[in-house]
Short mmCIF file of C-alpha atoms in Angstrom, two decimals:
data_model
loop_
_atom_site.label_atom_id
_atom_site.label_comp_id
_atom_site.label_asym_id
_atom_site.label_seq_id
_atom_site.Cartn_x
_atom_site.Cartn_y
_atom_site.Cartn_z
CA MET A 3 76.05 120.49 96.12
CA GLU A 4 76.15 122.73 99.21
CA LEU A 5 76.02 121.17 102.67
CA GLU A 6 72.98 122.06 104.79
CA LEU A 7 74.57 122.76 108.16
CA GLN A 8 73.49 123.75 111.66
CA PRO A 9 75.69 124.77 114.64
CA LEU A 10 77.39 121.84 116.36
CA ASN A 11 76.06 123.00 119.77
CA LEU A 12 78.96 121.50 121.68
CA LEU A 13 79.46 122.46 125.34
CA SER A 14 82.68 124.37 124.68
CA GLU A 15 81.66 125.83 121.33
CA GLN A 16 81.65 129.37 122.68
CA GLU A 17 85.45 129.29 122.79
CA ARG A 18 88.08 128.76 120.13
CA PRO A 19 89.53 126.26 119.89
CA VAL A 20 86.97 123.64 120.79
CA VAL A 21 89.11 120.80 122.18
CA ILE A 22 88.22 117.11 122.09
CA ALA A 23 90.75 115.16 124.17
CA GLY A 24 91.28 111.64 125.41
CA PRO A 25 93.19 108.43 124.75
CA CYS A 26 93.66 106.80 121.38
CA SER A 27 91.99 103.66 122.73
CA ALA A 28 89.67 102.86 125.61
CA GLU A 29 91.91 100.18 127.14
CA THR A 30 90.49 99.58 130.62
CA GLU A 31 87.81 101.18 132.76
CA GLU A 32 90.48 102.46 135.16
CA GLN A 33 92.52 104.06 132.33
CA VAL A 34 89.45 105.73 130.80
CA ILE A 35 88.12 107.12 134.09
CA SER A 36 91.55 108.25 135.31
CA THR A 37 92.27 110.11 132.07
CA ALA A 38 88.80 111.66 131.99
CA ARG A 39 89.04 112.87 135.60
CA GLN A 40 92.41 114.48 134.94
CA LEU A 41 91.13 116.18 131.78
CA ALA A 42 87.93 117.37 133.48
CA SER A 43 89.91 118.84 136.39
CA ARG A 44 91.80 120.97 133.87
CA GLY A 45 88.66 122.30 132.25
CA PHE A 46 88.31 119.98 129.25
CA ARG A 47 84.68 119.30 128.42
CA ILE A 48 84.67 116.79 125.56
CA PHE A 49 86.26 113.34 126.00
CA ARG A 50 87.31 111.08 123.14
CA ALA A 51 88.35 107.42 123.14
CA GLY A 52 88.56 104.78 120.42
CA VAL A 53 86.25 101.84 121.08
CA TRP A 54 86.78 100.15 117.71
CA LYS A 55 90.33 100.53 116.34
CA PRO A 56 90.99 99.85 112.64
CA ARG A 57 94.59 98.63 112.48
CA THR A 58 96.84 98.41 109.45
CA LYS A 59 97.72 94.78 110.17
CA PRO A 60 95.92 92.06 112.15
CA GLY A 61 97.21 91.08 115.55
CA GLY A 62 97.31 94.52 117.15
CA PHE A 63 94.88 95.81 119.75
CA GLU A 64 91.67 96.50 117.85
CA GLY A 65 89.66 97.97 120.70
CA ASN A 66 87.34 96.56 123.33
CA GLY A 67 84.19 97.16 121.33
CA GLU A 68 80.87 97.27 123.15
CA LYS A 69 82.62 96.37 126.41
CA ALA A 70 84.14 99.87 126.51
CA LEU A 71 80.94 101.83 125.88
CA PRO A 72 79.72 101.66 129.52
CA TRP A 73 83.06 103.26 130.50
CA LEU A 74 82.26 106.27 128.30
CA LYS A 75 78.80 106.42 129.84
CA LEU A 76 80.44 106.47 133.28
CA VAL A 77 82.68 109.35 132.16
CA LYS A 78 79.56 111.37 131.33
CA GLU A 79 77.97 110.57 134.68
CA GLU A 80 81.06 111.28 136.79
CA THR A 81 82.52 114.32 135.02
CA GLY A 82 79.68 115.84 132.99
CA MET A 83 81.88 115.72 129.88
CA GLN A 84 80.44 114.95 126.47
CA VAL A 85 81.92 111.78 124.96
CA ALA A 86 82.98 110.97 121.41
CA THR A 87 84.12 107.87 119.57
CA GLU A 88 84.86 106.63 116.05
CA VAL A 89 82.33 104.59 114.10
CA ALA A 90 82.94 102.61 110.94
CA THR A 91 79.86 100.40 110.51
CA PRO A 92 76.09 100.69 111.07
CA GLU A 93 76.48 98.36 114.07
CA HIS A 94 78.98 100.78 115.63
CA VAL A 95 76.50 103.63 115.17
CA GLU A 96 73.66 101.65 116.76
CA LEU A 97 75.74 100.65 119.79
CA ALA A 98 77.30 104.09 120.30
CA LEU A 99 73.89 105.74 120.32
CA LYS A 100 72.48 103.03 122.58
CA TYR A 101 75.08 103.93 125.23
CA GLY A 102 74.57 107.67 124.86
CA VAL A 103 77.69 108.69 122.94
CA ASP A 104 77.28 112.40 122.16
CA ILE A 105 79.59 112.86 119.17
CA LEU A 106 80.60 110.44 116.41
CA TRP A 107 83.56 110.72 114.10
CA VAL A 108 84.39 108.83 110.92
CA GLY A 109 87.99 107.72 110.39
CA ALA A 110 90.26 108.25 107.40
CA ARG A 111 90.04 104.68 106.14
CA THR A 112 86.25 104.76 106.22
CA SER A 113 85.86 108.18 104.57
CA ALA A 114 87.91 106.87 101.63
CA ASN A 115 85.27 104.20 100.92
CA PRO A 116 82.01 105.47 99.36
CA PHE A 117 80.25 102.15 100.05
CA ALA A 118 81.14 102.33 103.75
CA MET A 119 80.12 105.99 103.90
CA GLN A 120 76.74 105.27 102.35
CA SER A 121 76.13 102.46 104.86
CA LEU A 122 76.96 104.86 107.71
CA ALA A 123 74.74 107.53 106.21
CA ASP A 124 71.81 105.12 105.98
CA SER A 125 72.28 104.11 109.62
CA LEU A 126 72.31 107.79 110.69
CA ARG A 127 69.10 108.71 108.89
CA GLY A 128 66.75 110.44 111.31
CA VAL A 129 69.42 110.74 114.02
CA ASP A 130 70.34 114.16 115.46
CA VAL A 131 73.97 113.75 116.52
CA PRO A 132 77.12 115.70 115.55
CA VAL A 133 79.26 113.79 113.04
CA LEU A 134 82.87 114.73 112.36
CA VAL A 135 84.47 113.34 109.19
CA LYS A 136 88.23 112.88 108.88
CA ASN A 137 89.92 113.40 105.54
CA PRO A 138 90.52 110.23 103.49
CA VAL A 139 93.98 108.68 103.79
CA ASN A 140 94.79 109.86 100.26
CA PRO A 141 94.84 113.58 99.35
CA ASP A 142 91.51 113.70 97.51
CA LEU A 143 89.37 116.73 98.37
CA GLU A 144 86.42 115.58 96.26
CA LEU A 145 86.36 112.24 98.08
CA TRP A 146 86.37 114.07 101.43
CA ILE A 147 83.52 116.35 100.39
CA GLY A 148 81.62 113.39 98.93
CA ALA A 149 81.88 111.54 102.24
CA MET A 150 80.38 114.51 104.07
CA GLU A 151 77.67 114.96 101.44
CA ARG A 152 76.50 111.37 101.98
CA ILE A 153 76.12 111.98 105.74
CA ASN A 154 74.48 115.35 105.16
CA GLN A 155 71.98 113.94 102.64
CA ALA A 156 70.88 111.47 105.34
CA GLY A 157 69.67 114.44 107.36
CA VAL A 158 72.67 115.02 109.63
CA LYS A 159 73.07 118.82 109.83
CA ARG A 160 75.55 119.14 112.70
CA MET A 161 78.82 118.30 110.99
CA ALA A 162 82.50 119.19 111.00
CA ALA A 163 85.63 118.15 109.13
CA ILE A 164 88.77 116.77 110.80
CA HIS A 165 92.12 117.32 109.12
CA ARG A 166 94.42 114.46 110.15
CA GLY A 167 96.96 114.64 107.33
CA PHE A 168 97.54 112.34 104.38
CA SER A 169 99.42 109.06 104.11
CA SER A 170 102.74 109.07 102.30
CA TYR A 171 105.20 106.33 101.42
CA ASP A 172 108.08 108.68 102.18
CA LYS A 173 107.64 109.43 105.90
CA LYS A 174 110.09 112.06 107.14
CA ILE A 175 109.00 114.59 109.74
CA TYR A 176 105.31 113.73 109.91
CA ARG A 177 103.38 110.52 110.29
CA ASN A 178 100.86 111.96 107.83
CA LEU A 179 101.68 114.93 105.61
CA PRO A 180 99.71 118.06 106.62
CA MET A 181 99.20 119.33 103.04
CA TRP A 182 97.48 122.39 104.53
CA GLN A 183 96.38 123.59 101.09
CA ILE A 184 93.69 120.89 101.01
CA PRO A 185 91.79 121.88 104.19
CA ILE A 186 92.33 125.54 103.19
CA GLU A 187 90.58 124.84 99.87
CA LEU A 188 87.83 122.94 101.71
CA HIS A 189 87.25 125.99 103.92
CA ARG A 190 87.19 128.26 100.87
CA ARG A 191 84.53 126.12 99.24
CA ILE A 192 82.44 125.44 102.37
CA PRO A 193 83.26 128.34 104.74
CA GLU A 194 80.43 127.54 107.18
CA LEU A 195 81.79 124.02 107.84
CA PRO A 196 83.66 123.85 111.19
CA MET A 197 87.25 122.63 110.81
CA PHE A 198 89.10 120.56 113.42
CA CYS A 199 92.78 119.63 113.31
CA ASP A 200 94.17 116.30 114.57
CA PRO A 201 97.82 117.10 115.41
CA SER A 202 98.31 113.68 117.00
CA HIS A 203 97.86 111.82 113.72
CA ILE A 204 99.57 114.43 111.57
CA GLY A 205 102.69 114.50 113.74
CA GLY A 206 102.83 110.97 115.06
CA ARG A 207 105.16 112.23 117.81
CA ARG A 208 104.20 114.12 120.94
CA GLU A 209 106.86 116.80 120.44
CA LEU A 210 105.11 117.90 117.23
CA ILE A 211 101.70 118.44 118.83
CA ALA A 212 102.36 121.98 120.11
CA PRO A 213 103.66 123.46 116.82
CA LEU A 214 100.91 121.75 114.83
CA CYS A 215 98.24 123.13 117.17
CA GLN A 216 99.67 126.61 116.65
CA GLN A 217 99.70 126.19 112.88
CA ALA A 218 96.05 125.14 112.99
CA MET A 219 95.14 128.22 115.02
CA ASP A 220 97.12 130.48 112.70
CA LEU A 221 95.11 129.06 109.78
CA GLY A 222 91.79 129.72 111.51
CA PHE A 223 90.77 126.18 112.50
CA ASP A 224 87.82 126.01 114.88
CA GLY A 225 88.93 123.09 117.02
CA LEU A 226 91.46 120.42 117.90
CA ILE A 227 91.09 116.70 118.54
CA ILE A 228 94.11 115.49 120.50
CA GLU A 229 95.12 112.17 122.02
CA SER A 230 95.77 112.35 125.77
CA HIS A 231 96.48 109.40 128.06
CA CYS A 232 97.02 109.14 131.81
CA ASP A 233 100.20 107.11 131.17
CA PRO A 234 101.14 107.57 127.47
CA ASP A 235 104.27 105.42 127.45
CA LYS A 236 102.16 102.40 128.45
CA ALA A 237 99.39 103.04 125.92
CA TRP A 238 98.20 100.00 124.00
CA SER A 239 98.11 101.94 120.71
CA ASP A 240 99.86 105.04 119.31
CA ALA A 241 101.91 105.60 122.47
CA LYS A 242 104.37 107.98 120.81
CA GLN A 243 101.76 110.54 119.84
CA GLN A 244 99.86 110.79 123.14
CA VAL A 245 100.48 113.29 125.96
CA THR A 246 99.35 113.46 129.56
CA PRO A 247 96.44 115.76 130.46
CA ASP A 248 98.91 117.96 132.33
CA VAL A 249 101.16 118.37 129.26
CA LEU A 250 98.15 118.96 127.03
CA ASP A 251 96.91 121.70 129.35
CA TYR A 252 100.37 123.31 129.23
CA ILE A 253 100.46 123.15 125.41
CA LEU A 254 97.06 124.76 125.05
CA ASN A 255 97.83 127.49 127.58
CA LEU A 256 100.73 128.57 125.35
CA LEU A 257 98.59 128.71 122.21
CA VAL A 258 98.20 132.08 120.53
CA VAL A 259 94.63 132.22 119.23
CA ARG A 260 94.41 135.02 116.73
CA ASP A 261 91.28 137.14 116.47
CA GLU A 262 89.29 136.45 113.30
CA THR A 263 86.96 139.41 113.89
CA VAL A 264 89.59 142.16 113.67
CA SER A 265 88.91 144.63 110.85
CA THR A 266 91.00 144.06 107.72
CA GLU A 267 91.07 147.77 106.95
CA GLY A 268 94.70 147.99 108.07
CA ILE A 269 95.84 145.56 105.38
CA SER A 270 93.49 146.65 102.61
CA MET A 271 96.18 148.72 100.85
CA LEU A 272 98.61 145.79 100.98
CA ARG A 273 95.93 143.52 99.50
CA LYS A 274 95.43 146.01 96.69
CA GLN A 275 99.15 145.75 95.99
CA ILE A 276 98.83 141.96 95.88
CA ASP A 277 95.94 142.27 93.40
CA GLU A 278 97.99 144.57 91.16
CA LEU A 279 100.99 142.24 91.29
CA ASP A 280 98.79 139.22 90.51
CA ASN A 281 97.45 141.04 87.46
CA GLN A 282 101.01 141.71 86.34
CA LEU A 283 101.94 138.05 86.89
CA ILE A 284 99.02 136.89 84.75
CA ASP A 285 99.96 139.36 82.03
CA LEU A 286 103.59 138.16 82.07
CA LEU A 287 102.50 134.51 81.96
CA ALA A 288 100.26 135.25 78.98
CA LYS A 289 103.21 136.85 77.18
CA ARG A 290 105.39 133.85 78.05
CA MET A 291 102.79 131.46 76.63
CA ARG A 292 102.64 133.46 73.40
CA VAL A 293 106.39 132.94 73.02
CA CYS A 294 105.94 129.23 73.80
CA ARG A 295 103.34 128.94 71.05
CA GLU A 296 105.81 130.55 68.60
CA ILE A 297 108.37 127.98 69.70
CA GLY A 298 105.77 125.27 69.13
CA GLN A 299 105.22 126.53 65.59
CA TYR A 300 108.98 126.48 64.94
CA LYS A 301 109.23 122.91 66.26
CA LYS A 302 106.35 121.85 64.02
CA GLU A 303 107.95 123.38 60.93
CA HIS A 304 111.32 121.75 61.69
CA ASN A 305 109.92 118.37 62.84
CA MET A 306 111.30 118.73 66.40
CA THR A 307 110.00 116.99 69.51
CA VAL A 308 108.01 119.16 71.91
CA LEU A 309 109.85 118.03 75.03
CA GLN A 310 113.45 119.20 75.18
CA THR A 311 114.70 117.60 78.41
CA ALA A 312 118.01 119.45 78.64
CA ARG A 313 116.29 122.82 78.30
CA TYR A 314 113.70 121.90 80.94
CA SER A 315 116.42 120.85 83.40
CA GLU A 316 118.28 124.08 82.73
CA ILE A 317 115.17 126.15 83.51
CA LEU A 318 114.51 124.33 86.78
CA GLU A 319 118.10 124.67 87.93
CA LYS A 320 118.49 128.35 87.05
CA ARG A 321 115.08 129.48 88.32
CA GLY A 322 115.55 127.55 91.55
CA ALA A 323 118.84 129.35 92.18
CA GLN A 324 117.27 132.72 91.31
CA GLY A 325 114.36 132.04 93.66
CA ALA A 326 116.71 131.14 96.52
CA LEU A 327 118.51 134.47 96.11
CA CYS A 328 115.13 136.19 96.43
CA GLY A 329 114.19 134.34 99.62
CA MET A 330 111.94 131.68 98.07
CA GLY A 331 112.20 127.95 98.72
CA ALA A 332 113.62 125.61 96.10
CA LEU A 333 110.57 123.31 96.36
CA PHE A 334 108.22 126.25 95.76
CA MET A 335 110.18 127.37 92.71
CA ALA A 336 110.23 123.83 91.34
CA LYS A 337 106.44 123.55 91.67
CA VAL A 338 105.89 126.94 90.00
CA PHE A 339 108.05 126.18 87.00
CA GLU A 340 106.85 122.60 86.70
CA SER A 341 103.31 123.99 86.36
CA ILE A 342 104.44 126.63 83.87
CA HIS A 343 106.31 124.01 81.84
CA GLU A 344 103.30 121.67 81.88
CA GLU A 345 101.09 124.44 80.42
CA SER A 346 103.79 125.36 77.89
CA VAL A 347 103.96 121.75 76.67
CA ARG A 348 100.15 121.57 76.46
CA GLN A 349 99.99 124.71 74.32
CA GLN A 350 102.84 123.54 72.05
CA MET A 351 101.11 120.18 71.58
CA GLU A 352 98.00 122.02 70.41
CA ILE A 353 100.10 123.88 67.81
CA ILE A 354 101.82 120.72 66.56
CA ASN A 355 98.60 118.71 66.33
CA LYS A 356 96.69 121.32 64.36
#
């Protein structure tokens, strides 16, 4: 199914990136207003704050709920900024709209649950409000698209996707792995869908926000949603990934936003070379698979197992070393030859089972 989309019509949509900024949580009226005033004075026009906070474990600060919504309304009145918050239940939607919240977003835990998404979609039926949907916690593109389809089928046409990274047991550099190939594929499949990046949740540390923002711009993202707090070190939630409005302004002033409208004529010849090389790669892979099928026939005739572990390990080790000498990463080479080996095994299994 294709999404039926209309322009978001946000105040700052004429510029790229569109920036949505504000604290992780709406903690107190003073904190919300102070942060909003500082952001507004630096030209930011869309304010975000979490009113309901889904936490991994009970006992943490889970938001002020309805109590915080008048603070967002006051931000609109005092600064003229649009305001945005996360919703996870039909009750959240009803209350947010009651207090004039301009933009709603759906969090990663909610987008992973089709039942929750359908409940939200039903509560949004007949409502004209922009809805931004974060990727599910797990790297499942179909689940992400399905979540947006449910909202879209309810009649919501002003939509965008938020890439916030994917949960991983093995946390090294990032809080959530970027896995850029997934939002890239989403953009390929639904090119008219605006794409936002959430560097705060991908990085999990404030020093990673600047490079992640630049990566998002280099990949053609339309906007950024970033956590900014008037006193980040004292934040009640996600303190390590929040920056002051002053630091955020500095980060964004250093961003290089590349022009998407520049003619591609200058690289057309290089792209033709890529096409020719891709054709050669496919031809070589087809020849390799023919040899693999011959090997499969030999194994069948001599009652050998398809999987030869020692040979597979040898291929990975040698090709990885060859790739490194040619300037390619070991992880990339491993993925390439793992995929090739997987297809080789599949084709040999077909031969043996005939």
